[in-house]
PDB file of C-alpha atoms in Angstrom:
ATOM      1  CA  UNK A   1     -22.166  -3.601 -11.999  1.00  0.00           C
ATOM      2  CA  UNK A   2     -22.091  -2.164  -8.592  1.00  0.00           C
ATOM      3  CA  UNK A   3     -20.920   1.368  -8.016  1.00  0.00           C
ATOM      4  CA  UNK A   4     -17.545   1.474  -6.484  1.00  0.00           C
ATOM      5  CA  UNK A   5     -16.057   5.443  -4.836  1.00  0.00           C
ATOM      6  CA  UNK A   6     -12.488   5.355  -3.435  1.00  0.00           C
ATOM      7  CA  UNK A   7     -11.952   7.217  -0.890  1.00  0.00           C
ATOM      8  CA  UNK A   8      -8.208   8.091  -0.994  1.00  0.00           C
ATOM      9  CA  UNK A   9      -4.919  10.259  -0.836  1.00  0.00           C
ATOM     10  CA  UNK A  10      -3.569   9.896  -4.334  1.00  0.00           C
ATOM     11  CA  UNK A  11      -0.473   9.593  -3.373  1.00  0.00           C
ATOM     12  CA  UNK A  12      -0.625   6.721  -0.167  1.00  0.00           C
ATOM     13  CA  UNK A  13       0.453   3.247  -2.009  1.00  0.00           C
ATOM     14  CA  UNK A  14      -2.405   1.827  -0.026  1.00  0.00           C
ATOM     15  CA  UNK A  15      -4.459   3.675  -2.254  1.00  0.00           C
ATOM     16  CA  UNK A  16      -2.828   2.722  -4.917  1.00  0.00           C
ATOM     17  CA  UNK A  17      -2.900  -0.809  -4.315  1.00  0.00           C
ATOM     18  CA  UNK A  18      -6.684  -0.610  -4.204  1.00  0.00           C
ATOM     19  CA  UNK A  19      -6.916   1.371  -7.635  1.00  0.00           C
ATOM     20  CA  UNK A  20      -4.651  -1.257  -9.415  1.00  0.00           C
ATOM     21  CA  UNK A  21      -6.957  -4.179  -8.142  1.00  0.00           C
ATOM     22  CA  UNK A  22      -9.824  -2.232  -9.277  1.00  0.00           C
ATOM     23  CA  UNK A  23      -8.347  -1.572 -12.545  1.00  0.00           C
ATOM     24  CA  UNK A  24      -7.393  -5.632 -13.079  1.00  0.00           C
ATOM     25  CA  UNK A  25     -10.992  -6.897 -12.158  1.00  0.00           C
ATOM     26  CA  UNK A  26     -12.364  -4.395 -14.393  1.00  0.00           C
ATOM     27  CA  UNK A  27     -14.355  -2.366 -11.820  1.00  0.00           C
ATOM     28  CA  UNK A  28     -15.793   1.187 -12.815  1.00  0.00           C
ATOM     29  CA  UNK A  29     -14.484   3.225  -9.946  1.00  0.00           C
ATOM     30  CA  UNK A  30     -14.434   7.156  -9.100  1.00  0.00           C
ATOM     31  CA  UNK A  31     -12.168   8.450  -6.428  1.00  0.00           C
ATOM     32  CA  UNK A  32     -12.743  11.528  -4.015  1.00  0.00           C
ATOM     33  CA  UNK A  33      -9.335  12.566  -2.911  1.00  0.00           C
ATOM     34  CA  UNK A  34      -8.860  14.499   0.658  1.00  0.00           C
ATOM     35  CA  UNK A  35      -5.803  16.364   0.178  1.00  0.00           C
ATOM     36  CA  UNK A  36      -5.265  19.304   2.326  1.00  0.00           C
ATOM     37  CA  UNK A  37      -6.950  19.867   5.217  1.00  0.00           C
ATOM     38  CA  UNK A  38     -10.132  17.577   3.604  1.00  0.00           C
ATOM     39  CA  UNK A  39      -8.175  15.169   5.467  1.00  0.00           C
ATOM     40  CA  UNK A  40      -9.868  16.016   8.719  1.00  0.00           C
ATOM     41  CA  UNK A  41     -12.995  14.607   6.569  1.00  0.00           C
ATOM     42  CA  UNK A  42     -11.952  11.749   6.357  1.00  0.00           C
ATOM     43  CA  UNK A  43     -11.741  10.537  10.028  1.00  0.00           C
ATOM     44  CA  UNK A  44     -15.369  10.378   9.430  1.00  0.00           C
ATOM     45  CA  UNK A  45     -15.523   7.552   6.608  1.00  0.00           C
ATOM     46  CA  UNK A  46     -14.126   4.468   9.133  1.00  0.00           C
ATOM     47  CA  UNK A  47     -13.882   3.836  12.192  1.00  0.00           C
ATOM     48  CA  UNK A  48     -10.192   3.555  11.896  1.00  0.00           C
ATOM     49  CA  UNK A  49     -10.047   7.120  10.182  1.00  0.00           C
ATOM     50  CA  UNK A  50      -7.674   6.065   7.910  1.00  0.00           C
ATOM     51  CA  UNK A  51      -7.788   5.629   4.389  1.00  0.00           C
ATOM     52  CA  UNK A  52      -8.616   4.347   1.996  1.00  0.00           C
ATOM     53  CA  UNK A  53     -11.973   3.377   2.332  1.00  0.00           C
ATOM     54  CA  UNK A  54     -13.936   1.451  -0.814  1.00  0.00           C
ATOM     55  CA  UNK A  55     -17.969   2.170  -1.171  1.00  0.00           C
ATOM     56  CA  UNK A  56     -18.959  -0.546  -2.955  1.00  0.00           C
ATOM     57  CA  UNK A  57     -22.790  -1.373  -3.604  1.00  0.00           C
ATOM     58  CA  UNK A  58     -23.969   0.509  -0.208  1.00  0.00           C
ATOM     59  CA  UNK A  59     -21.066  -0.937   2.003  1.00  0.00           C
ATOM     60  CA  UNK A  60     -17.853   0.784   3.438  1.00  0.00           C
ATOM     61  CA  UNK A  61     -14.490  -1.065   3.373  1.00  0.00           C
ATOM     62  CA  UNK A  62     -11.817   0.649   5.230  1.00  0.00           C
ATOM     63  CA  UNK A  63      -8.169  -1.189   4.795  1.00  0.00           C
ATOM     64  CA  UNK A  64      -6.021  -1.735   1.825  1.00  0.00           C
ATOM     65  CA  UNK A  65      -5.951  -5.679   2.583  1.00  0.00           C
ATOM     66  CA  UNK A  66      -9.553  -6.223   3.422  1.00  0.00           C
ATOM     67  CA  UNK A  67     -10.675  -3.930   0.670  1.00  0.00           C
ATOM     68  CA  UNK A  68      -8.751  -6.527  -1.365  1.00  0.00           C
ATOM     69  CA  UNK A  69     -10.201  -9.461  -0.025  1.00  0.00           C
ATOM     70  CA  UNK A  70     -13.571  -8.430  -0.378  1.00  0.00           C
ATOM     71  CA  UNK A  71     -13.505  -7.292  -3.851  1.00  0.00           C
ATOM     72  CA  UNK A  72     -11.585 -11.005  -4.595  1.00  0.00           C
ATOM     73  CA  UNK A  73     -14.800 -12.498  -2.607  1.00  0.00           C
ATOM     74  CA  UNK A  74     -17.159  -9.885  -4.568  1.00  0.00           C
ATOM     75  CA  UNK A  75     -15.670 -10.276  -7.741  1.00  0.00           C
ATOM     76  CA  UNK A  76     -13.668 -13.345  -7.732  1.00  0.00           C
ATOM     77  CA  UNK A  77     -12.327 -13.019 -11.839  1.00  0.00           C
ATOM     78  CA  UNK A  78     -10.074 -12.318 -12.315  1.00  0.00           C
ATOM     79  CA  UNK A  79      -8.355 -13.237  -9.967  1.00  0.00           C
ATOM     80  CA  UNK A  80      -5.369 -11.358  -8.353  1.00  0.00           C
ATOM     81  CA  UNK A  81      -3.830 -14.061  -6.420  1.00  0.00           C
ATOM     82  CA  UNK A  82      -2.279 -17.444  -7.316  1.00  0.00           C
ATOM     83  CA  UNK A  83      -4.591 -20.322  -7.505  1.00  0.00           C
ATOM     84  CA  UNK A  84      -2.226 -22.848  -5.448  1.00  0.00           C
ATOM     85  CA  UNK A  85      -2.742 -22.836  -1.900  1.00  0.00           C
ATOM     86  CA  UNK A  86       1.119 -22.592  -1.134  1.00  0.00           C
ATOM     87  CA  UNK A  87       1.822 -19.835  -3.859  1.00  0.00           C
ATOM     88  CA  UNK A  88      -1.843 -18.330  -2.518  1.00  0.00           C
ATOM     89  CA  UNK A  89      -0.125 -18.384   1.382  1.00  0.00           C
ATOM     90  CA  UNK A  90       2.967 -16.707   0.225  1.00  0.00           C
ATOM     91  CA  UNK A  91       1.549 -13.844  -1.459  1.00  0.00           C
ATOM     92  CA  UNK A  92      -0.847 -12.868   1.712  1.00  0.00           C
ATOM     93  CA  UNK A  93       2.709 -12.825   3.340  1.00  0.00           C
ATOM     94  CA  UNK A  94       4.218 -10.856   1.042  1.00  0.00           C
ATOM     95  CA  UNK A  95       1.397  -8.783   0.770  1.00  0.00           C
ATOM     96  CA  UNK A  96       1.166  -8.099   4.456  1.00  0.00           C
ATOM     97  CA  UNK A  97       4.887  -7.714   4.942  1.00  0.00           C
ATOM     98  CA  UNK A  98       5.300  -5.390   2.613  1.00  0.00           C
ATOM     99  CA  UNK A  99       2.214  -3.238   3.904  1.00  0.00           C
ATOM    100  CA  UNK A 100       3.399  -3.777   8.098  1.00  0.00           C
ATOM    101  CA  UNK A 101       7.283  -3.945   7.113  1.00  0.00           C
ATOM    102  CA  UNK A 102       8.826  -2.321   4.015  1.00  0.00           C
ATOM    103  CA  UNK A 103       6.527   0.889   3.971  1.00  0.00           C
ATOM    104  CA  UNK A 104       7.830   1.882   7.437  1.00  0.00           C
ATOM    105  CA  UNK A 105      11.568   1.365   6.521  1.00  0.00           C
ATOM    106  CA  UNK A 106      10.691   3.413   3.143  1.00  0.00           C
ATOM    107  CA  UNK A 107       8.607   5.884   5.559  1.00  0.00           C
ATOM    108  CA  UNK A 108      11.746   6.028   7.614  1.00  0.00           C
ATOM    109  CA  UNK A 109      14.582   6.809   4.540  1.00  0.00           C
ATOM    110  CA  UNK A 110      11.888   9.236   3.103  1.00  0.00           C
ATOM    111  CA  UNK A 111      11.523  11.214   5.943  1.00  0.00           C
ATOM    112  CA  UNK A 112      15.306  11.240   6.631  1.00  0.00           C
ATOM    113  CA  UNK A 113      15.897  13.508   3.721  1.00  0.00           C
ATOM    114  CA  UNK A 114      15.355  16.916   4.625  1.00  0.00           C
ATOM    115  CA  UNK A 115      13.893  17.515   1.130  1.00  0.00           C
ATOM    116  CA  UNK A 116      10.927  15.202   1.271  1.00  0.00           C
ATOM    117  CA  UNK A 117       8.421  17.173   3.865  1.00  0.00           C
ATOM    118  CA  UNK A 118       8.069  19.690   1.804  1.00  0.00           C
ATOM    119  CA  UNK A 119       6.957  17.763  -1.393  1.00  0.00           C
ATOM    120  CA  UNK A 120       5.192  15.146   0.604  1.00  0.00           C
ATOM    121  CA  UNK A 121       2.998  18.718   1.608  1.00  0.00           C
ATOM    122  CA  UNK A 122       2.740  19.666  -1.516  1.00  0.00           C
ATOM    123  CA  UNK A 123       1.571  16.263  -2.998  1.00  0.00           C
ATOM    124  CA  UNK A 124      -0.869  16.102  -0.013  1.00  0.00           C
ATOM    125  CA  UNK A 125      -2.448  19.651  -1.269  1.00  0.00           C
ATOM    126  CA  UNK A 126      -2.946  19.082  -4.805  1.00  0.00           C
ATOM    127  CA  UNK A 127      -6.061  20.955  -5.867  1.00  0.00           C
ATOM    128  CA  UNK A 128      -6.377  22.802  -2.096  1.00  0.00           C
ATOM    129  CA  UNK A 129      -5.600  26.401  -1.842  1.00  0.00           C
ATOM    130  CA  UNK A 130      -1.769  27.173  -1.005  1.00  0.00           C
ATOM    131  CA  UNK A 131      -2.453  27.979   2.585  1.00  0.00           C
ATOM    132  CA  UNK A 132      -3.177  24.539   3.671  1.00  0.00           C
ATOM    133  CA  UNK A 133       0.465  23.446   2.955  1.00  0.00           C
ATOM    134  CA  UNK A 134       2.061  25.508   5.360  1.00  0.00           C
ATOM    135  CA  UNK A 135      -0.392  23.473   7.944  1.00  0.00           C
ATOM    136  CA  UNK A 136      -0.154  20.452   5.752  1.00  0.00           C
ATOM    137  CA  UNK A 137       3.499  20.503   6.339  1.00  0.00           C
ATOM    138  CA  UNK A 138       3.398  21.146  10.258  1.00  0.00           C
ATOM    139  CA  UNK A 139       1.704  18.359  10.854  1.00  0.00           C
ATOM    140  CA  UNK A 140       3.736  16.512   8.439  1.00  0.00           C
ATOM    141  CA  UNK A 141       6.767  17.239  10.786  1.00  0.00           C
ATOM    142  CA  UNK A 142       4.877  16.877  14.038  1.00  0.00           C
ATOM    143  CA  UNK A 143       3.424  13.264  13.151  1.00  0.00           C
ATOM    144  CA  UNK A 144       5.487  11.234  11.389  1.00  0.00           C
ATOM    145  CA  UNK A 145       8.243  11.383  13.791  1.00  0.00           C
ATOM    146  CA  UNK A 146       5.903  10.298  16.341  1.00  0.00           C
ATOM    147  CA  UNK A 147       4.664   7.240  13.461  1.00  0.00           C
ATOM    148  CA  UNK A 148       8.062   5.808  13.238  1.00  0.00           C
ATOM    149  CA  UNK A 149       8.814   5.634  16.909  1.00  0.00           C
ATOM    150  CA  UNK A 150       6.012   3.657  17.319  1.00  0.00           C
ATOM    151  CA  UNK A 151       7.132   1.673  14.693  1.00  0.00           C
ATOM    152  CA  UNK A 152      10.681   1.434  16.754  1.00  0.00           C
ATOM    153  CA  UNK A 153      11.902   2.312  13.538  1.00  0.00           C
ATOM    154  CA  UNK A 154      11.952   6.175  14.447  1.00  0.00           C
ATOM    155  CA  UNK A 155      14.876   5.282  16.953  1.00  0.00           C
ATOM    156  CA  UNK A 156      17.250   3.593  14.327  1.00  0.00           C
ATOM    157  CA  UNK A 157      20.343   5.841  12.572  1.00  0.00           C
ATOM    158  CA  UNK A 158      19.536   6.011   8.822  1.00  0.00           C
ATOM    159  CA  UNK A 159      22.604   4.074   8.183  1.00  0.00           C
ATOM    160  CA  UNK A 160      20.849   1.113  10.197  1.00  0.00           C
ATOM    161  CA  UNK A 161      17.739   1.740   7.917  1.00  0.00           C
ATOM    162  CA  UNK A 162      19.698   1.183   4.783  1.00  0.00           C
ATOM    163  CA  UNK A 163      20.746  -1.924   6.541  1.00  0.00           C
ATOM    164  CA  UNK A 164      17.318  -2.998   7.124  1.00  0.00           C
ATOM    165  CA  UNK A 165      15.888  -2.157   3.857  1.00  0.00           C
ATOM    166  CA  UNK A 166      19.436  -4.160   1.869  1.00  0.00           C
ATOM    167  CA  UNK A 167      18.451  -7.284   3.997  1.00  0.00           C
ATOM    168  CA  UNK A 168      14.845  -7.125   2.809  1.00  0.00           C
ATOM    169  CA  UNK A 169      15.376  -7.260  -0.664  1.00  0.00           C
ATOM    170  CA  UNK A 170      18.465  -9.547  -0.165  1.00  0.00           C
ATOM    171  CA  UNK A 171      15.500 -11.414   1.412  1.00  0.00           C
ATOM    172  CA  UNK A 172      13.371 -10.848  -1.322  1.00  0.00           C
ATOM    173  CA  UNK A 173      16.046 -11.978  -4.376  1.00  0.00           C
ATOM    174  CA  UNK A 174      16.474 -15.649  -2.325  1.00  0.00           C
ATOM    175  CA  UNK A 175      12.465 -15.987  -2.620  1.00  0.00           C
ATOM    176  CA  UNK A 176      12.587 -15.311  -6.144  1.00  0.00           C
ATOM    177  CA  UNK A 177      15.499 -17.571  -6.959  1.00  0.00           C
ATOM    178  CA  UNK A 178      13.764 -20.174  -5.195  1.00  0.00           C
ATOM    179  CA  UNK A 179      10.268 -19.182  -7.149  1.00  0.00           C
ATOM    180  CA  UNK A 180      12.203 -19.439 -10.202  1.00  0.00           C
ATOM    181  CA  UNK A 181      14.106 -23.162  -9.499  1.00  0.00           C
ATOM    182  CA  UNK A 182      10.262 -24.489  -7.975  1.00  0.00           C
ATOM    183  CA  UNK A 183       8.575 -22.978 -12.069  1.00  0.00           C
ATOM    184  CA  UNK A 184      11.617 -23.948 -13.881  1.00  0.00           C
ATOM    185  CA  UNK A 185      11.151 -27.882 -11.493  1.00  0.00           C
ATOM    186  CA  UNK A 186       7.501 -28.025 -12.439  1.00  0.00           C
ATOM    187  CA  UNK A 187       7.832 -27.195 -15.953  1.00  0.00           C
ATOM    188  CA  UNK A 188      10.669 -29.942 -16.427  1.00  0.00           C
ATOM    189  CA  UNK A 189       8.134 -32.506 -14.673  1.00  0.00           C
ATOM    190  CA  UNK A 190       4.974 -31.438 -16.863  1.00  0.00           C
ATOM    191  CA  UNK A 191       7.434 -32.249 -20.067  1.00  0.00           C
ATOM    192  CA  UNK A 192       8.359 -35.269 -18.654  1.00  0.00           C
ATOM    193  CA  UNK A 193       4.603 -36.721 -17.996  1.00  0.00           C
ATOM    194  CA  UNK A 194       3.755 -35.700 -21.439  1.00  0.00           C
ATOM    195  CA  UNK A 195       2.248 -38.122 -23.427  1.00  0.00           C
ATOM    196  CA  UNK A 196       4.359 -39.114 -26.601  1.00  0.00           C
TER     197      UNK A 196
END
């Protein structure tokens, strides 16, 4: 089996997302984390800069999404996604809404509350001597700001946030009543064509 190293801040869900597909296709991994200022390192791993970044077998991987796709092309079982076409389409949507979409609006409430930059600092120094915080946290305050007007979120009122973020999973609860009356349809039509 090939040797797999994530590259990763523990707490990013992009990270995450790559150690739960690792963990459902079975793939020995080990991580190296770049909390504190080891995050400067890490520029060096992509040319995006960003993480996380998958070594697998001798090749680099930077992205969430692509790391994804190529470990579904590497090591196709099994599988994460749905083997219909449609149902495959629809979770690449979902997938890359939620990555482009949602995580900015969450971003956005987070960083609203007064009490997050600190812990989001001290999450992003685990294992780093306590200095790096203080700068961990600076940056923190200077950046993210900067993220979300980019986004054009960072110019929205929080209470147009929550708005947002209500009409997403409002969104969310129609797909999943209509997933449910589509499976509940097909499993009515397989009883019907079975043989008696």
């Amino acid at each position: 089996m090939a040797e797999a190293i994530l590259h990763q801040w523990e707490i990013s869900p992009f990270c995450g997302k790559v150690r739960k597909v690792l963990r459902h296709k079975g793939i020995a991994f080990s991580v190296r984390n770049y909390n504190g200022l080891l995050a400067t390192k890490a520029r060096a791993l992509s040319p995006a800069g960003k993480l996380p970044v998958l070594e697998f077998d001798g090749e680099r991987i930077q992205d969430s999404s692509a790391i994804v796709a190529f470990l579904e092309a590497r090591v196709p079982q099994p599988s994460i996604f749905p083997a219909a076409p449609t149902e495959r389409a629809l979770a690449l949507v979902l997938e890359d809404w939620a990555d482009e979409s949602l995580y900015w609006i969450e971003v956005a409430l987070r960083m609203g509350d007064p009490g997050v930059l600190p812990r989001a600092a001290d999450l992003l120094s685990t294992g780093r001597p306590r200095w790096e915080r203080a700068i961990l946290a600076m940056v923190l305050k200077r950046t993210y700001p900067k993220k979300l007007k980019a986004q054009g979120i960072g110019h929205l009122p929080q209470e147009r946030i929550h708005e947002l973020l209500f009409g997403h999973l409002a969104a969310i609860e129609e797909l999943l009543r209509y997933a449910s009356a589509i499976w509940a349809l097909n499993i009515d039509v397989a009883l019907v064509e079975l043989p008696t």
